[in-house]
Each structure stands twice: as structure tokens, then as C-alpha cells.
PDB file of C-alpha atoms in Angstrom:
ATOM      1  CA  MET A  75       2.353   2.139  34.581  1.00  0.00           C
ATOM      2  CA  ILE A  76       5.345   2.215  36.026  1.00  0.00           C
ATOM      3  CA  GLY A  77       6.088   0.966  31.845  1.00  0.00           C
ATOM      4  CA  LEU A  78       5.088   4.132  30.368  1.00  0.00           C
ATOM      5  CA  PHE A  79       7.092   6.159  32.888  1.00  0.00           C
ATOM      6  CA  GLU A  80      10.055   3.684  31.649  1.00  0.00           C
ATOM      7  CA  LEU A  81       8.688   4.182  28.120  1.00  0.00           C
ATOM      8  CA  GLY A  82       9.464   8.416  28.808  1.00  0.00           C
ATOM      9  CA  ILE A  83       5.818   9.406  28.920  1.00  0.00           C
ATOM     10  CA  ILE A  84       5.694  12.576  31.367  1.00  0.00           C
ATOM     11  CA  GLU A  85       3.398  11.866  34.466  1.00  0.00           C
ATOM     12  CA  GLU A  86       1.028  14.604  32.950  1.00  0.00           C
ATOM     13  CA  THR A  87       0.661  12.979  29.473  1.00  0.00           C
ATOM     14  CA  ILE A  88      -0.127   9.466  31.477  1.00  0.00           C
ATOM     15  CA  ASN A  89      -2.579  10.823  33.751  1.00  0.00           C
ATOM     16  CA  ASN A  90      -4.644  12.497  30.764  1.00  0.00           C
ATOM     17  CA  MET A  91      -4.511   9.110  29.354  1.00  0.00           C
ATOM     18  CA  ILE A  92      -6.157   7.229  32.173  1.00  0.00           C
ATOM     19  CA  GLU A  93      -8.553   9.978  32.406  1.00  0.00           C
ATOM     20  CA  LEU A  94      -9.622   8.852  29.294  1.00  0.00           C
ATOM     21  CA  PHE A  95      -9.191   5.401  29.187  1.00  0.00           C
ATOM     22  CA  PRO A  96      -9.025   3.747  33.002  1.00  0.00           C
ATOM     23  CA  GLU A  97      -8.413   0.236  31.704  1.00  0.00           C
ATOM     24  CA  ILE A  98      -4.846   1.706  30.709  1.00  0.00           C
ATOM     25  CA  LYS A  99      -3.886   2.323  35.078  1.00  0.00           C
ATOM     26  CA  ASP A 100      -4.581  -2.228  35.392  1.00  0.00           C
ATOM     27  CA  MET A 101      -2.365  -2.320  31.841  1.00  0.00           C
ATOM     28  CA  ASN A 102       0.517  -5.184  33.082  1.00  0.00           C
ATOM     29  CA  GLU A 103       4.060  -4.600  31.904  1.00  0.00           C
ATOM     30  CA  LYS A 104       3.952  -7.426  28.995  1.00  0.00           C
ATOM     31  CA  ASP A 105       0.707  -6.016  27.656  1.00  0.00           C
ATOM     32  CA  LEU A 106       2.890  -2.545  27.322  1.00  0.00           C
ATOM     33  CA  GLN A 107       5.889  -4.387  25.717  1.00  0.00           C
ATOM     34  CA  LYS A 108       4.516  -6.075  23.295  1.00  0.00           C
ATOM     35  CA  LYS A 109       2.594  -3.032  22.072  1.00  0.00           C
ATOM     36  CA  VAL A 110       5.642  -1.132  21.940  1.00  0.00           C
ATOM     37  CA  ALA A 111       7.262  -4.082  19.840  1.00  0.00           C
ATOM     38  CA  ILE A 112       4.626  -3.932  17.267  1.00  0.00           C
ATOM     39  CA  LEU A 113       5.579  -0.275  17.039  1.00  0.00           C
ATOM     40  CA  GLU A 114       9.463  -0.985  16.791  1.00  0.00           C
ATOM     41  CA  LYS A 115       9.198  -3.708  14.525  1.00  0.00           C
ATOM     42  CA  MET A 116       7.609  -0.605  12.083  1.00  0.00           C
ATOM     43  CA  ASN A 117      10.449   0.606  12.751  1.00  0.00           C
ATOM     44  CA  CYS A 118       9.021   3.570  15.409  1.00  0.00           C
ATOM     45  CA  SER A 119      11.896   5.398  17.030  1.00  0.00           C
ATOM     46  CA  LYS A 120      11.255   5.740  20.803  1.00  0.00           C
ATOM     47  CA  ASN A 121      10.321   9.623  20.384  1.00  0.00           C
ATOM     48  CA  GLN A 122       7.541   8.328  17.913  1.00  0.00           C
ATOM     49  CA  ILE A 123       7.179   5.343  20.031  1.00  0.00           C
ATOM     50  CA  ILE A 124       5.947   7.961  22.919  1.00  0.00           C
ATOM     51  CA  ASN A 125       4.131  10.379  20.282  1.00  0.00           C
ATOM     52  CA  ILE A 126       1.914   7.829  19.111  1.00  0.00           C
ATOM     53  CA  ILE A 127       0.804   6.389  22.728  1.00  0.00           C
ATOM     54  CA  GLY A 128       0.567   9.521  24.328  1.00  0.00           C
ATOM     55  CA  SER A 129      -1.090  11.345  21.606  1.00  0.00           C
ATOM     56  CA  ASN A 130      -3.339   7.802  20.930  1.00  0.00           C
ATOM     57  CA  PRO A 131      -4.026   5.901  24.513  1.00  0.00           C
ATOM     58  CA  GLU A 132      -6.526   4.164  22.263  1.00  0.00           C
ATOM     59  CA  TYR A 133      -3.754   2.137  21.012  1.00  0.00           C
ATOM     60  CA  LEU A 134      -2.834   0.485  23.957  1.00  0.00           C
ATOM     61  CA  THR A 135      -6.895  -0.965  24.848  1.00  0.00           C
ATOM     62  CA  LYS A 136      -6.905  -2.653  21.139  1.00  0.00           C
ATOM     63  CA  SER A 137      -6.385  -6.060  20.859  1.00  0.00           C
ATOM     64  CA  ASN A 138      -3.195  -6.850  19.272  1.00  0.00           C
ATOM     65  CA  THR A 139      -5.042  -9.403  17.062  1.00  0.00           C
ATOM     66  CA  VAL A 140      -6.877  -6.034  15.049  1.00  0.00           C
ATOM     67  CA  VAL A 141      -3.915  -4.107  15.198  1.00  0.00           C
ATOM     68  CA  LEU A 142      -1.778  -6.820  13.344  1.00  0.00           C
ATOM     69  CA  ASN A 143      -4.810  -7.002  11.015  1.00  0.00           C
ATOM     70  CA  LEU A 144      -4.522  -3.485  10.243  1.00  0.00           C
ATOM     71  CA  VAL A 145      -0.637  -3.408   9.898  1.00  0.00           C
ATOM     72  CA  SER A 146      -1.152  -6.533   7.153  1.00  0.00           C
ATOM     73  CA  LYS A 147      -3.805  -4.849   5.616  1.00  0.00           C
ATOM     74  CA  LEU A 148      -1.845  -1.404   4.944  1.00  0.00           C
ATOM     75  CA  ILE A 149       1.616  -3.014   3.948  1.00  0.00           C
ATOM     76  CA  ASP A 150      -0.994  -5.659   1.452  1.00  0.00           C
ATOM     77  CA  LEU A 151      -2.271  -2.208  -0.107  1.00  0.00           C
ATOM     78  CA  GLY A 152       1.133  -0.615  -0.572  1.00  0.00           C
ATOM     79  CA  PHE A 153       2.174   1.798   2.618  1.00  0.00           C
ATOM     80  CA  ARG A 154       5.442   1.599   3.308  1.00  0.00           C
ATOM     81  CA  ASN A 155       6.468   3.845   6.163  1.00  0.00           C
ATOM     82  CA  LEU A 156       4.378   2.626   8.975  1.00  0.00           C
ATOM     83  CA  ASN A 157       6.445   4.668  11.432  1.00  0.00           C
ATOM     84  CA  ILE A 158       5.692   8.213   9.782  1.00  0.00           C
ATOM     85  CA  LEU A 159       2.672   7.190   8.878  1.00  0.00           C
ATOM     86  CA  PHE A 160       1.569   6.123  12.687  1.00  0.00           C
ATOM     87  CA  ASP A 161       3.373   9.282  13.696  1.00  0.00           C
ATOM     88  CA  SER A 162       1.627  11.598  11.757  1.00  0.00           C
ATOM     89  CA  ASN A 163      -1.746  10.720  12.522  1.00  0.00           C
ATOM     90  CA  PRO A 164      -1.223   8.046  15.312  1.00  0.00           C
ATOM     91  CA  TYR A 165      -5.297   7.635  15.368  1.00  0.00           C
ATOM     92  CA  ILE A 166      -4.874   5.143  12.121  1.00  0.00           C
ATOM     93  CA  LEU A 167      -4.129   2.645  14.720  1.00  0.00           C
ATOM     94  CA  ASN A 168      -8.019   3.048  15.850  1.00  0.00           C
ATOM     95  CA  LEU A 169      -9.169   1.716  12.879  1.00  0.00           C
ATOM     96  CA  GLU A 170      -9.807  -2.177  11.058  1.00  0.00           C
ATOM     97  CA  ALA A 171      -8.425  -3.780   8.610  1.00  0.00           C
ATOM     98  CA  PHE A 172     -11.854  -4.063   6.690  1.00  0.00           C
ATOM     99  CA  GLU A 173     -12.626  -0.360   7.014  1.00  0.00           C
ATOM    100  CA  ILE A 174      -9.802   0.958   5.130  1.00  0.00           C
ATOM    101  CA  GLU A 175     -10.711  -2.024   2.780  1.00  0.00           C
ATOM    102  CA  ASN A 176     -14.199  -0.594   2.312  1.00  0.00           C
ATOM    103  CA  TYR A 177     -12.681   3.153   1.820  1.00  0.00           C
ATOM    104  CA  ILE A 178     -10.232   2.233  -0.770  1.00  0.00           C
ATOM    105  CA  ASN A 179     -12.758   0.006  -2.806  1.00  0.00           C
ATOM    106  CA  ASN A 180     -15.300   3.240  -2.393  1.00  0.00           C
ATOM    107  CA  ARG A 181     -12.686   5.173  -3.949  1.00  0.00           C
ATOM    108  CA  ILE A 182     -12.084   2.345  -6.273  1.00  0.00           C
ATOM    109  CA  LYS A 183     -16.014   2.288  -7.313  1.00  0.00           C
ATOM    110  CA  ASN A 184     -14.813   6.586  -8.014  1.00  0.00           C
ATOM    111  CA  GLY A 185     -12.700   5.987 -10.614  1.00  0.00           C
ATOM    112  CA  GLU A 186      -9.055   6.070  -8.833  1.00  0.00           C
ATOM    113  CA  SER A 187      -6.549   3.326  -8.757  1.00  0.00           C
ATOM    114  CA  LEU A 188      -5.149   2.127  -5.918  1.00  0.00           C
ATOM    115  CA  GLU A 189      -1.824   3.511  -6.374  1.00  0.00           C
ATOM    116  CA  ASP A 190      -3.156   6.890  -6.626  1.00  0.00           C
ATOM    117  CA  ILE A 191      -5.030   6.101  -3.023  1.00  0.00           C
ATOM    118  CA  VAL A 192      -1.982   4.800  -1.317  1.00  0.00           C
ATOM    119  CA  ASP A 193      -0.322   7.893  -2.837  1.00  0.00           C
ATOM    120  CA  ASP A 194      -3.090  10.281  -1.044  1.00  0.00           C
ATOM    121  CA  LEU A 195      -3.288   8.711   2.368  1.00  0.00           C
ATOM    122  CA  ASP A 196       0.498   8.585   2.545  1.00  0.00           C
ATOM    123  CA  SER A 197       0.659  12.132   1.611  1.00  0.00           C
ATOM    124  CA  ASN A 198      -1.871  13.261   3.433  1.00  0.00           C
ATOM    125  CA  PRO A 199      -2.541  10.934   6.754  1.00  0.00           C
ATOM    126  CA  TYR A 200      -5.456  12.886   8.400  1.00  0.00           C
ATOM    127  CA  LEU A 201      -7.548  11.514   5.164  1.00  0.00           C
ATOM    128  CA  PHE A 202      -7.821   8.639   7.156  1.00  0.00           C
ATOM    129  CA  SER A 203      -9.884  10.430   9.376  1.00  0.00           C
ATOM    130  CA  GLU A 204     -12.195   9.859   6.587  1.00  0.00           C
ATOM    131  CA  VAL A 205     -12.462   6.268   6.421  1.00  0.00           C
TER     132      VAL A 205
END
């Protein structure tokens, strides 16, 4: 939990995060560093990381494997600026790769092209809420 302070998240936000997900209080520094490293690997700035984690503390409870599978799926589909995408809608990180795939496949069945779907989701990240 000390790592959250060191990251720059304010006490009030940390308290709110813990209220929603009490297991965050017991999270060790190494696990937090791994979560931050995943975001850094996607070129997230320190401010973006603070915004993402502070807005979506559930991200800290997700397994790294699930998150990395999601990231890989998004990259495979053609998303390039994941730092901006996750900063715009941090809750995307709560999804699993198969959910994105199912959503896109349904839209393709309705006659849309993959490129158009990716452009649509990329320009309006809140559409991920439909997933």
C-alpha cells in the first residue's frame, strides 16, 4: 500500500480504492510494481498510471496473465495507442480478451469491417462498456 503513496496517489483516493477492494491493502510492493510495469510497457506516463489505477482499482486485483492476454488481443486487433485508450477508459482493463473478441465478431456478423470497428472503439473508448 505504501507503493500507492509513492506512486503519487493521494490518501483519499487510496482510501476509496481500499473501500471498494479491501484486498488492495494487503497487496505487496512487488505485485504493484508488476502492475505499474505493464502500464509503463504501453507507454503510459506517470500521470496516466495514477489516473488509471486511481479510477479503476479493480485493475490491481486482476491477474497479470489476464491483463497481458487482453493487451495482446487489443494489439492483434490493431489498437496502437493503448496508453491513451486506457487513460480514456480505464475500465477496459477489467475485460477479458474473449469478451473483446466476441463483441468484435458480433459486429463483423452485422457487416462491419474489423478496421471500422477498431477505429470506432479507438475514437470512442466508452463503447467498450457495451462489451
